[in-house]
Coordinates of C-alpha atoms and ligand atoms in Angstrom, one line a residue:
Chain R
X830 CA -28.1 -0.3 17.9
X831 CA -26.3 1.0 14.9
X832 CA -26.9 4.6 14.2
X833 CA -27.6 6.2 10.9
X834 CA -26.0 9.5 10.1
X835 CA -25.8 11.6 7.0
X836 CA -22.2 12.1 6.1
X837 CA -19.5 12.4 3.5
X838 CA -17.2 9.5 2.6
X839 CA -14.4 11.3 4.2
X840 CA -16.3 11.3 7.5
X841 CA -17.3 7.7 6.9
X842 CA -13.6 6.8 6.6
X843 CA -12.8 8.7 9.8
X844 CA -15.6 6.8 11.6
X845 CA -14.3 3.5 10.3
X846 CA -10.9 4.5 11.7
X847 CA -12.5 5.4 15.0
X848 CA -14.3 2.1 15.2
X849 CA -11.1 0.1 14.3
X850 CA -9.3 1.9 17.2
X851 CA -5.9 2.4 15.7
X852 CA -3.2 3.3 18.2
X853 CA -1.4 5.6 15.7
X854 CA -2.7 7.9 13.0
X855 CA -0.2 9.9 11.1
X856 CA -1.4 12.2 8.3
X857 CA -0.7 15.1 6.1
X858 CA -3.7 17.0 4.6
X859 CA -4.3 16.8 0.9
X860 CA -7.4 17.5 -1.2
X861 CA -9.8 15.7 -1.3
X862 CA -9.1 13.5 1.8
X863 CA -8.1 16.3 4.2
X864 CA -11.3 15.9 6.2
X865 CA -10.4 12.3 7.1
X866 CA -7.5 13.2 9.5
X867 CA -9.3 16.4 10.4
X868 CA -12.2 14.4 11.7
X869 CA -10.0 11.8 13.4
X870 CA -8.0 14.6 15.1
X871 CA -11.4 15.8 16.6
X872 CA -12.1 12.3 17.8
X873 CA -8.7 12.1 19.5
X874 CA -9.0 15.6 20.9
X875 CA -12.4 14.9 22.3
X876 CA -11.1 11.7 23.9
X877 CA -13.4 9.5 21.8
X878 CA -10.4 7.7 20.3
X879 CA -7.4 6.8 22.4
X880 CA -4.6 7.2 19.8
X881 CA -1.5 9.1 19.0
X882 CA -2.3 11.6 16.2
X883 CA 0.9 12.5 14.5
X884 CA 1.0 15.7 12.5
X885 CA 3.7 15.3 9.9
X886 CA 5.2 17.6 7.2
X887 CA 4.6 15.4 4.2
X888 CA 2.9 12.2 3.1
X889 CA 6.3 10.5 2.9
X890 CA 6.6 11.2 6.6
X891 CA 3.0 10.2 7.3
X892 CA 3.5 6.7 5.8
X893 CA 7.0 6.4 7.4
X894 CA 5.5 7.2 10.8
X895 CA 2.9 4.5 10.1
X896 CA 5.6 2.0 9.2
X897 CA 7.4 2.8 12.4
X898 CA 4.3 2.5 14.5
X899 CA 3.2 -0.7 12.8
X900 CA 6.6 -2.2 13.1
X901 CA 6.5 -1.4 16.8
X902 CA 3.3 -3.5 16.9
X903 CA 0.2 -1.3 16.9
X904 CA -2.8 -0.9 14.5
X905 CA -2.1 2.1 12.3
X906 CA -4.1 4.2 9.9
X907 CA -3.6 7.2 7.5
X908 CA -5.4 8.9 4.6
X909 CA -4.3 10.5 1.5
X910 CA -4.9 11.0 -2.2
X911 CA -3.2 11.6 -5.6
X912 CA 0.2 13.3 -5.3
X913 CA 0.2 12.4 -1.6
X914 CA 0.0 8.7 -2.4
X915 CA 2.6 9.1 -5.1
X916 CA 4.9 10.7 -2.5
X917 CA 4.4 7.7 -0.3
X918 CA 5.4 5.4 -3.2
X919 CA 8.8 4.2 -2.0
X920 CA 7.5 3.6 1.5
X921 CA 4.5 1.7 0.2
X922 CA 6.9 -1.0 -1.0
X923 CA 8.6 -1.0 2.3
X924 CA 5.4 -1.5 4.2
X925 CA 4.4 -4.4 2.0
X926 CA 7.8 -6.0 2.1
X927 CA 7.9 -5.7 5.9
X928 CA 4.4 -7.2 5.9
X929 CA 2.9 -4.4 8.0
X930 CA -0.9 -4.3 8.0
X931 CA -1.3 -0.5 7.7
X932 CA -4.6 0.7 6.2
X933 CA -4.8 3.9 4.1
X934 CA -8.0 5.6 3.0
X935 CA -7.5 7.2 -0.4
X936 CA -9.8 9.8 -1.9
X937 CA -9.2 8.7 -5.5
X938 CA -7.9 11.7 -7.4
X939 CA -6.1 12.4 -10.7
X940 CA -2.4 13.0 -10.9
X941 CA -0.6 16.1 -12.1
X942 CA 0.3 17.7 -14.5
X943 CA -1.9 19.5 -15.1
X944 CA -2.9 19.9 -11.5
X945 CA -6.3 18.4 -11.0
X946 CA -8.0 17.7 -7.7
X947 CA -11.0 15.7 -9.1
X948 CA -11.7 12.1 -9.4
X949 CA -10.1 9.3 -11.3
X950 CA -8.2 6.2 -10.2
X951 CA -4.7 6.9 -11.5
X952 CA -3.3 7.4 -8.0
X953 CA -4.2 4.0 -6.5
X954 CA -3.9 2.2 -9.9
X955 CA -0.3 3.5 -10.1
X956 CA 0.4 1.7 -6.8
X957 CA -1.0 -1.6 -7.9
X958 CA 2.5 -3.3 -8.0
X959 CA 3.5 -2.2 -4.5
X960 CA 2.1 -5.4 -2.8
X961 CA -0.8 -3.5 -1.1
X962 CA -4.3 -4.9 -1.2
X963 CA -6.7 -2.6 -2.9
X964 CA -10.5 -2.1 -2.3
X965 CA -12.7 0.3 -4.1
X966 CA -15.9 1.7 -2.6
X967 CA -19.1 2.5 -4.6
X968 CA -20.7 4.7 -2.0
X969 CA -20.0 6.2 1.5
X970 CA -21.3 3.1 3.3
X971 CA -18.9 0.9 1.4
X972 CA -16.0 3.3 2.3
X973 CA -16.7 2.7 5.9
X974 CA -17.3 -1.0 5.7
X975 CA -14.3 -1.7 3.4
X976 CA -11.9 0.0 5.8
X977 CA -13.1 -2.3 8.6
X978 CA -12.8 -5.3 6.2
X979 CA -9.3 -4.0 5.1
X980 CA -8.0 -4.1 8.6
X981 CA -9.5 -7.6 9.1
X982 CA -7.8 -9.0 6.0
X983 CA -4.5 -7.1 6.4
X984 CA -4.0 -8.3 9.9
X985 CA -4.8 -11.9 9.2
X986 CA -1.8 -14.1 9.8
X987 CA -2.1 -15.6 6.4
X988 CA -1.9 -12.2 4.8
X989 CA 0.0 -9.6 6.8
X990 CA -0.1 -7.0 4.0
X991 CA -1.1 -3.3 4.1
X992 CA -4.3 -2.3 2.4
X993 CA -5.7 0.8 0.7
X994 CA -9.4 1.6 0.3
X995 CA -10.2 4.0 -2.5
X996 CA -13.3 6.2 -2.7
X997 CA -13.9 8.7 -5.5
X998 CA -12.8 12.3 -5.0
X999 CA -15.7 14.7 -4.5
X1000 CA -18.3 12.2 -5.9
X1001 CA -17.9 10.4 -2.6
X1002 CA -15.4 12.3 -0.4
X1003 CA -17.6 15.4 -0.4
X1004 CA -21.0 14.1 -1.0
X1005 CA -23.4 13.3 1.9
X1006 CA -25.3 10.1 2.0
X1007 CA -26.9 8.2 4.9
X1008 CA -24.4 5.9 6.4
X1009 CA -25.0 3.2 9.0
X1010 CA -22.4 3.3 11.8
X1011 CA -22.1 -0.1 13.3
X1012 CA -22.0 -0.8 17.0
X1013 CA -18.6 -0.5 18.5
X1014 CA -19.0 -3.9 20.3
X1015 CA -19.7 -5.7 17.1
X1016 CA -16.7 -4.1 15.4
X1017 CA -14.6 -5.1 18.3
X1018 CA -15.8 -8.6 17.9
X1019 CA -15.2 -8.5 14.2
X1020 CA -11.7 -7.1 14.3
X1021 CA -10.5 -8.2 17.6
X1022 CA -7.5 -6.4 19.2
X1023 CA -4.5 -6.3 16.9
X1024 CA -1.9 -8.8 18.2
X1025 CA 1.2 -8.5 16.1
X1026 CA 2.7 -11.8 15.3
X1027 CA 6.0 -10.9 13.7
X1028 CA 6.5 -7.1 13.8
X1029 CA 6.7 -5.7 17.3
X1030 CA 9.2 -4.2 19.7
X1031 CA 10.1 -6.2 22.7
X1032 CA 13.4 -5.9 24.5
X1033 CA 13.3 -9.6 25.3
X1034 CA 13.1 -10.4 21.6
X1035 CA 15.7 -8.3 19.8
X1036 CA 15.1 -8.2 16.0
X1037 CA 16.1 -6.1 13.1
X1038 CA 13.2 -5.1 10.8
X1039 CA 13.4 -3.7 7.3
X1040 CA 16.8 -5.3 7.0
X1041 CA 19.1 -5.8 4.0
X1042 CA 18.7 -8.9 1.9
X1043 CA 21.4 -10.1 -0.3
X1044 CA 20.6 -11.8 -3.6
X1045 CA 20.4 -15.1 -1.8
X1046 CA 17.3 -14.0 0.1
X1047 CA 15.7 -11.0 -1.7
X1048 CA 13.8 -13.1 -4.3
X1049 CA 12.3 -15.3 -1.6
X1050 CA 11.2 -12.2 0.3
X1051 CA 9.5 -10.9 -2.8
X1052 CA 7.8 -14.3 -3.3
X1053 CA 6.3 -14.2 0.2
X1054 CA 4.6 -10.9 -0.7
X1055 CA 3.3 -12.6 -3.8
X1056 CA 2.1 -15.6 -1.8
X1057 CA 0.5 -13.4 0.8
X1058 CA -1.4 -11.7 -2.0
X1059 CA -2.6 -15.1 -3.2
X1060 CA -3.6 -16.1 0.3
X1061 CA -5.6 -12.8 0.7
X1062 CA -8.1 -14.0 -1.9
X1063 CA -9.5 -16.7 0.4
X1064 CA -9.1 -14.5 3.5
X1065 CA -11.1 -11.7 1.8
X1066 CA -13.9 -14.1 1.0
X1067 CA -14.0 -15.2 4.6
X1068 CA -13.9 -11.6 5.9
X1069 CA -16.8 -10.6 3.5
X1070 CA -18.8 -13.6 4.7
X1071 CA -18.2 -12.8 8.4
X1072 CA -19.0 -9.1 7.7
X1073 CA -22.3 -10.0 6.1
X1074 CA -23.2 -12.3 9.0
X1075 CA -22.5 -9.6 11.6
X1076 CA -23.6 -6.5 9.8
X1077 CA -25.9 -7.7 7.1
X1078 CA -24.2 -6.0 4.2
X1079 CA -22.9 -8.3 1.5
X1080 CA -19.6 -7.8 -0.3
X1081 CA -18.0 -9.8 -3.1
X1082 CA -14.7 -9.4 -4.9
X1083 CA -16.8 -8.9 -8.1
X1084 CA -20.3 -7.8 -7.6
X1085 CA -22.6 -8.7 -10.5
X1086 CA -25.7 -6.8 -11.4
X1087 CA -28.1 -8.2 -14.0
X1088 CA -25.4 -10.2 -15.6
X1089 CA -27.5 -13.4 -16.1
X1090 CA -28.2 -13.7 -19.9
X1091 CA -26.3 -10.5 -20.5
X1092 CA -24.5 -10.3 -23.8
X1093 CA -22.5 -7.2 -22.9
X1094 CA -21.2 -6.8 -19.4
X1095 CA -19.8 -3.4 -18.4
X1096 CA -16.9 -3.8 -15.9
X1097 CA -16.0 -1.0 -13.6
X1098 CA -15.1 0.1 -10.1
X1099 CA -15.9 2.7 -7.5
X1100 CA -18.8 5.1 -7.8
X1101 CA -19.1 4.7 -11.5
X1102 CA -20.6 1.3 -10.8
X1103 CA -23.7 3.1 -9.4
X1104 CA -24.1 5.2 -12.5
X1105 CA -23.7 2.2 -14.8
X1106 CA -26.3 0.2 -12.8
X1107 CA -28.8 2.9 -13.5
X1108 CA -27.9 2.9 -17.1
X1109 CA -28.2 -0.8 -17.3
X1110 CA -31.7 -0.7 -15.7
X1111 CA -32.7 1.8 -18.4
X1112 CA -31.4 -0.4 -21.2
X1113 CA -33.0 -3.5 -19.8
X1114 CA -36.3 -1.8 -20.0
X1115 CA -35.7 -1.5 -23.7
X1116 CA -34.7 -5.1 -23.9
X1117 CA -31.0 -4.7 -24.3
X1118 CA -29.1 -7.6 -22.7
X1119 CA -26.5 -5.8 -20.6
X1120 CA -25.2 -6.2 -17.1
X1121 CA -22.6 -4.7 -14.7
X1122 CA -19.7 -6.2 -12.9
X1123 CA -18.1 -4.1 -10.2
X1124 CA -14.6 -4.9 -8.9
X1125 CA -14.7 -4.3 -5.1
X1126 CA -11.2 -5.9 -4.9
X1127 CA -8.6 -5.0 -7.4
X1128 CA -5.5 -6.4 -5.6
X1129 CA -5.2 -9.3 -5.2
X1130 CA -6.7 -9.4 -8.7
X1131 CA -9.7 -11.7 -8.7
X1132 CA -8.6 -13.9 -11.6
X1133 CA -10.9 -16.8 -10.9
X1134 CA -13.9 -14.6 -10.6
X1135 CA -13.0 -12.8 -13.8
X1136 CA -12.9 -16.2 -15.6
X1137 CA -16.3 -17.1 -14.2
X1138 CA -17.6 -13.7 -15.3
X1139 CA -16.1 -14.1 -18.7
X1140 CA -18.2 -17.2 -19.3
X1141 CA -21.4 -15.2 -19.0
X1142 CA -20.8 -12.6 -21.6
X1143 CA -19.9 -12.2 -25.3
X1144 CA -18.4 -8.8 -24.7
X1145 CA -16.7 -7.4 -21.7
X1146 CA -16.7 -3.6 -21.8
X1147 CA -14.2 -2.2 -19.4
X1148 CA -14.9 1.3 -18.1
X1149 CA -11.8 2.7 -16.6
X1150 CA -10.7 6.0 -15.1
X1151 CA -7.0 5.5 -15.5
X1152 CA -4.4 5.2 -18.3
X1153 CA -1.7 2.6 -18.8
X1154 CA 0.3 3.8 -21.7
X1155 CA 0.4 1.7 -24.9
X1156 CA -2.2 -0.6 -23.2
X1157 CA -5.3 1.3 -22.5
X1158 CA -6.4 1.0 -18.9
X1159 CA -4.9 -1.2 -16.2
X1160 CA -8.0 -3.3 -16.1
X1161 CA -7.6 -4.1 -19.8
X1162 CA -4.2 -5.6 -19.0
X1163 CA -5.5 -7.5 -16.0
X1164 CA -8.5 -8.9 -17.8
X1165 CA -6.4 -9.8 -20.8
X1166 CA -4.0 -11.6 -18.6
X1167 CA -6.7 -13.5 -16.7
X1168 CA -8.4 -14.7 -19.9
X1169 CA -5.5 -15.2 -22.4
X1170 CA -5.2 -18.9 -21.9
X1171 CA -8.9 -19.6 -21.7
X1172 CA -10.3 -21.6 -24.6
X1173 CA -13.5 -19.6 -24.9
X1174 CA -13.3 -16.0 -24.1
X1175 CA -15.4 -12.9 -24.7
X1176 CA -14.2 -9.9 -26.7
X1177 CA -12.7 -7.2 -24.5
X1178 CA -13.3 -3.6 -25.3
X1179 CA -11.6 -1.0 -23.2
X1180 CA -13.0 2.5 -22.5
X1181 CA -11.0 5.3 -20.9
X1182 CA -13.4 7.9 -19.5
X1183 CA -14.1 10.3 -16.7
X1184 CA -10.4 11.3 -16.2
X1185 CA -9.8 14.2 -13.9
X1186 CA -13.4 14.5 -12.7
X1187 CA -15.0 14.6 -16.2
X1188 CA -18.6 13.6 -15.7
X1189 CA -19.6 10.2 -17.1
X1190 CA -23.0 10.7 -18.6
X1191 CA -25.5 8.3 -20.1
X1192 CA -24.5 9.9 -23.5
X1193 CA -20.9 8.7 -22.9
X1194 CA -22.2 5.3 -21.9
X1195 CA -24.3 5.2 -25.1
X1196 CA -21.1 5.9 -27.0
X1197 CA -19.4 3.0 -25.2
X1198 CA -22.4 0.7 -25.8
X1199 CA -22.4 1.5 -29.5
X1200 CA -18.8 0.4 -29.8
X1201 CA -19.4 -2.7 -27.6
X1202 CA -22.4 -3.6 -29.8
X1203 CA -20.2 -3.3 -32.9
X1204 CA -17.8 -5.8 -31.3
X1205 CA -20.7 -8.0 -30.4
X1206 CA -21.8 -8.0 -34.1
X1207 CA -18.4 -9.0 -35.2
X1208 CA -17.7 -5.7 -36.8
X1209 CA -14.3 -3.9 -36.6
X1210 CA -13.7 -2.0 -33.4
X1211 CA -10.9 -0.2 -31.5
X1212 CA -9.6 -2.1 -28.5
X1213 CA -9.0 1.2 -26.6
X1214 CA -11.5 4.0 -26.8
X1215 CA -11.3 7.4 -25.1
X1216 CA -14.9 8.3 -24.4
X1217 CA -16.1 11.9 -24.2
X1218 CA -12.8 13.1 -25.5
X1219 CA -13.1 16.6 -26.9
X1220 CA -11.3 16.0 -30.2
X1221 CA -12.3 19.4 -31.5
X1222 CA -9.9 21.2 -29.1
X1223 CA -6.9 19.0 -29.9
Chain J
X1474 CA 32.4 -9.4 25.2
X1475 CA 29.7 -9.9 27.8
X1476 CA 27.1 -12.5 27.1
X1477 CA 23.8 -11.3 25.8
X1478 CA 21.0 -11.3 28.3
X1479 CA 18.7 -12.5 25.5
X1480 CA 20.9 -15.5 24.7
X1481 CA 18.2 -18.2 25.3
X1482 CA 15.6 -16.3 23.3
X1483 CA 18.1 -15.6 20.5
X1484 CA 19.0 -19.3 20.3
X1485 CA 15.4 -20.4 20.3
X1486 CA 14.6 -18.1 17.4
X1487 CA 17.8 -18.9 15.6
X1488 CA 16.8 -22.5 15.7
X1489 CA 13.3 -21.8 14.5
X1490 CA 14.4 -19.7 11.6
X1491 CA 17.8 -21.3 10.8
X1492 CA 16.6 -22.4 7.4
X1493 CA 13.4 -20.4 6.8
X1494 CA 12.5 -16.9 5.8
X1495 CA 10.9 -14.9 8.5
X1496 CA 7.7 -12.9 7.6
X1497 CA 8.7 -9.5 6.5
X1498 CA 12.3 -10.7 6.2
X1499 CA 13.0 -9.8 9.8
X1500 CA 16.5 -10.5 11.1
X1501 CA 15.9 -12.5 14.3
X1502 CA 19.6 -12.5 15.0
X1503 CA 20.0 -8.8 15.0
X1504 CA 23.3 -7.6 13.8
X1505 CA 25.4 -5.4 16.0
X1506 CA 28.5 -3.4 15.2
X1507 CA 30.3 -5.5 17.8
X1508 CA 29.9 -8.4 15.4
X1509 CA 29.5 -6.7 12.1
X1510 CA 32.7 -4.8 11.5
X1511 CA 31.8 -1.6 9.6
X1512 CA 35.3 -1.0 8.2
X1513 CA 35.0 -3.6 5.5
X1514 CA 33.9 -1.4 2.6
X1515 CA 36.7 1.1 3.0
X1516 CA 38.6 2.3 -0.2
X1517 CA 41.1 4.6 1.4
X1518 CA 42.7 4.2 4.8
X1519 CA 44.4 6.7 7.1
X1520 CA 48.1 6.2 7.4
X1521 CA 49.5 7.7 10.7
X1522 CA 52.9 9.3 11.1
X1523 CA 53.7 9.3 14.8
X1524 CA 56.7 11.5 14.4
X1525 CA 54.7 14.4 13.1
X1526 CA 51.8 14.1 15.5
X1527 CA 51.4 16.9 18.1
X1528 CA 48.6 15.2 20.0
X1529 CA 46.1 17.9 19.5
X1530 CA 43.3 15.2 19.3
X1531 CA 41.4 17.0 16.4
X1532 CA 41.3 13.6 14.6
X1533 CA 40.0 11.9 17.7
X1534 CA 37.2 14.5 18.1
X1535 CA 36.2 14.6 14.5
X1536 CA 36.2 10.9 13.6
X1537 CA 32.5 10.2 13.0
X1538 CA 32.8 6.5 13.7
X1539 CA 34.5 6.9 16.2
X1540 CA 37.4 4.7 15.1
X1541 CA 40.2 6.5 16.9
X1542 CA 41.2 5.9 20.4
X1543 CA 44.3 6.9 22.4
X1544 CA 47.2 4.7 23.5
X1545 CA 49.0 4.9 26.9
X1546 CA 51.1 7.8 25.6
X1547 CA 48.0 9.5 24.3
X1548 CA 48.8 9.1 20.7
X1549 CA 45.9 8.3 18.3
X1550 CA 45.4 4.7 17.3
X1551 CA 43.2 3.9 14.3
X1552 CA 40.8 0.9 14.6
X1553 CA 40.6 -0.4 11.1
X1554 CA 37.7 -2.7 12.0
X1555 CA 35.6 0.4 12.2
X1556 CA 37.4 3.1 10.2
X1557 CA 35.3 3.7 7.1
X1558 CA 38.0 5.7 5.3
X1559 CA 36.2 9.0 5.1
X1560 CA 39.4 11.0 5.5
X1561 CA 38.0 13.5 7.9
X1562 CA 40.8 12.9 10.3
X1563 CA 43.4 13.6 7.6
X1564 CA 41.6 16.8 6.7
X1565 CA 41.5 18.0 10.2
X1566 CA 45.0 17.2 11.2
X1567 CA 46.9 20.5 11.4
X1568 CA 50.3 19.0 10.9
X1569 CA 49.6 16.5 8.1
X1570 CA 50.3 13.5 10.4
X1571 CA 47.6 11.6 8.6
X1572 CA 47.6 10.6 4.9
X1573 CA 44.9 8.8 3.1
X1574 CA 46.3 5.9 1.1
X1575 CA 44.5 3.5 -1.2
X1576 CA 43.6 0.3 0.6
X1577 CA 45.3 -2.7 -0.9
X1578 CA 44.8 -6.3 0.1
Ligands
SF4_80 S1 39.2 8.0 8.0 FE1 37.3 8.7 8.9 S2 36.6 6.9 10.0 FE2 38.8 6.5 9.6 S3 39.8 7.2 11.4 FE3 39.8 8.9 9.9 S4 38.0 10.1 10.5 FE4 37.8 8.1 11.5
SF4_81 S1 45.0 15.6 14.4 FE1 47.0 15.1 13.8 S2 48.3 16.0 15.3 FE2 46.3 16.0 16.1 S3 46.3 14.1 17.3 FE3 45.4 13.6 15.3 S4 47.2 12.9 14.2 FE4 48.0 14.0 16.0

């Protein structure tokens, strides 16, 4: 029987790691994800998880140790956030290029300067071009589930790419919610034991990993990472379906909420989706035709699903906790790219909000809705809007 | 050179991946310094003056490669297949028996 426990997303992530039975966990503490390795180290110390727990002196070392362990052929896990993830940056490319199915839990946090430990998505969004798969959790249960799914997809022969699962700093990492911990046997069946296909150490099979590629081969190597990302789209759907069958919880790359007959669809990720669902419920009672689309998967970018979604709305209002300079938010770029060659497309309005832990209130959402409604009415509007910005102190 | 104990496996994998990329760009025919000479990117090379040499072996000890071995008369011999031209030997030699000269083809 699955047990239900009240826990923080950090603990949920640690439980996911425990259930996935990685052989090596290497981690360096960083706010707000410190509790993840802390909890895992307890599991290891108590003999509940048979793994090597490597205490390292930086995130660069943490991910490097993971690369080494994964290249040696075992399931590998770590957790980090913000500057820690940024410090891993160069190794993130290496992990993807070497096609090592490492999983990282990321407590999504703003980047310095100024130093800020609270939530936005700039850390993982900044790593969107590393080749890693990216999942975003709305609540603590999703944090647990998506880590299991991330392992499943990452280790699939058709994919073999590392994956990161983001969950919002403090809003999720430090907030308790009831979480269902699935049965170990069911997780074992779902994930299976990790049997490395290409990357493993065996004296009878001498290989060089992470090797040099001359111009004659580098481009092809990069293409295979691209191809693996494309393959991941189908594999993720399969993993979601299998997860639902076994555990009863349904996941989709883009989860839609009250989008049928919606004129304006708010698009967002992470815990903000929960807030916006409430907001949409309230608006629907007043007869306003709005809906929500939540991106559970951000890389590979669900282009086809975005095109389907776009057919349903006149305005897509993107609510983003990240900045891509001169563009707006990263989603704005991705959505524009997905829709640019479509014959019929909705108007896209971009909203940057909630940076560095700024609360996103219904008042903020009203402001966004007002602009989206202007766009809907064919009036002039700004493509990029900073919501809740305190202009008076600038 | 002794034959690799992994010869059969190496040949099998070589055949499988002779024309294809491996996942993760793994080199299935691992390089070895026995095959890959590491002295090929040298810019300067040590030039040895046997007359000056006092056979103190400082060069032999300090060469990081190690690309110096000793001949029957215990004079240093420089192995240019592996010498990377760092110049440490020339710096260490107390009697200036080693000079670094620009490598020319
Ligand atoms: S130049 Fe450097 S590598 Fe070459 S023999 Fe001297 S010490 Fe060794
Ligand atoms: S350091 Fe100079 S003197 Fe000593 S063995 Fe080498 S070449 Fe000869």
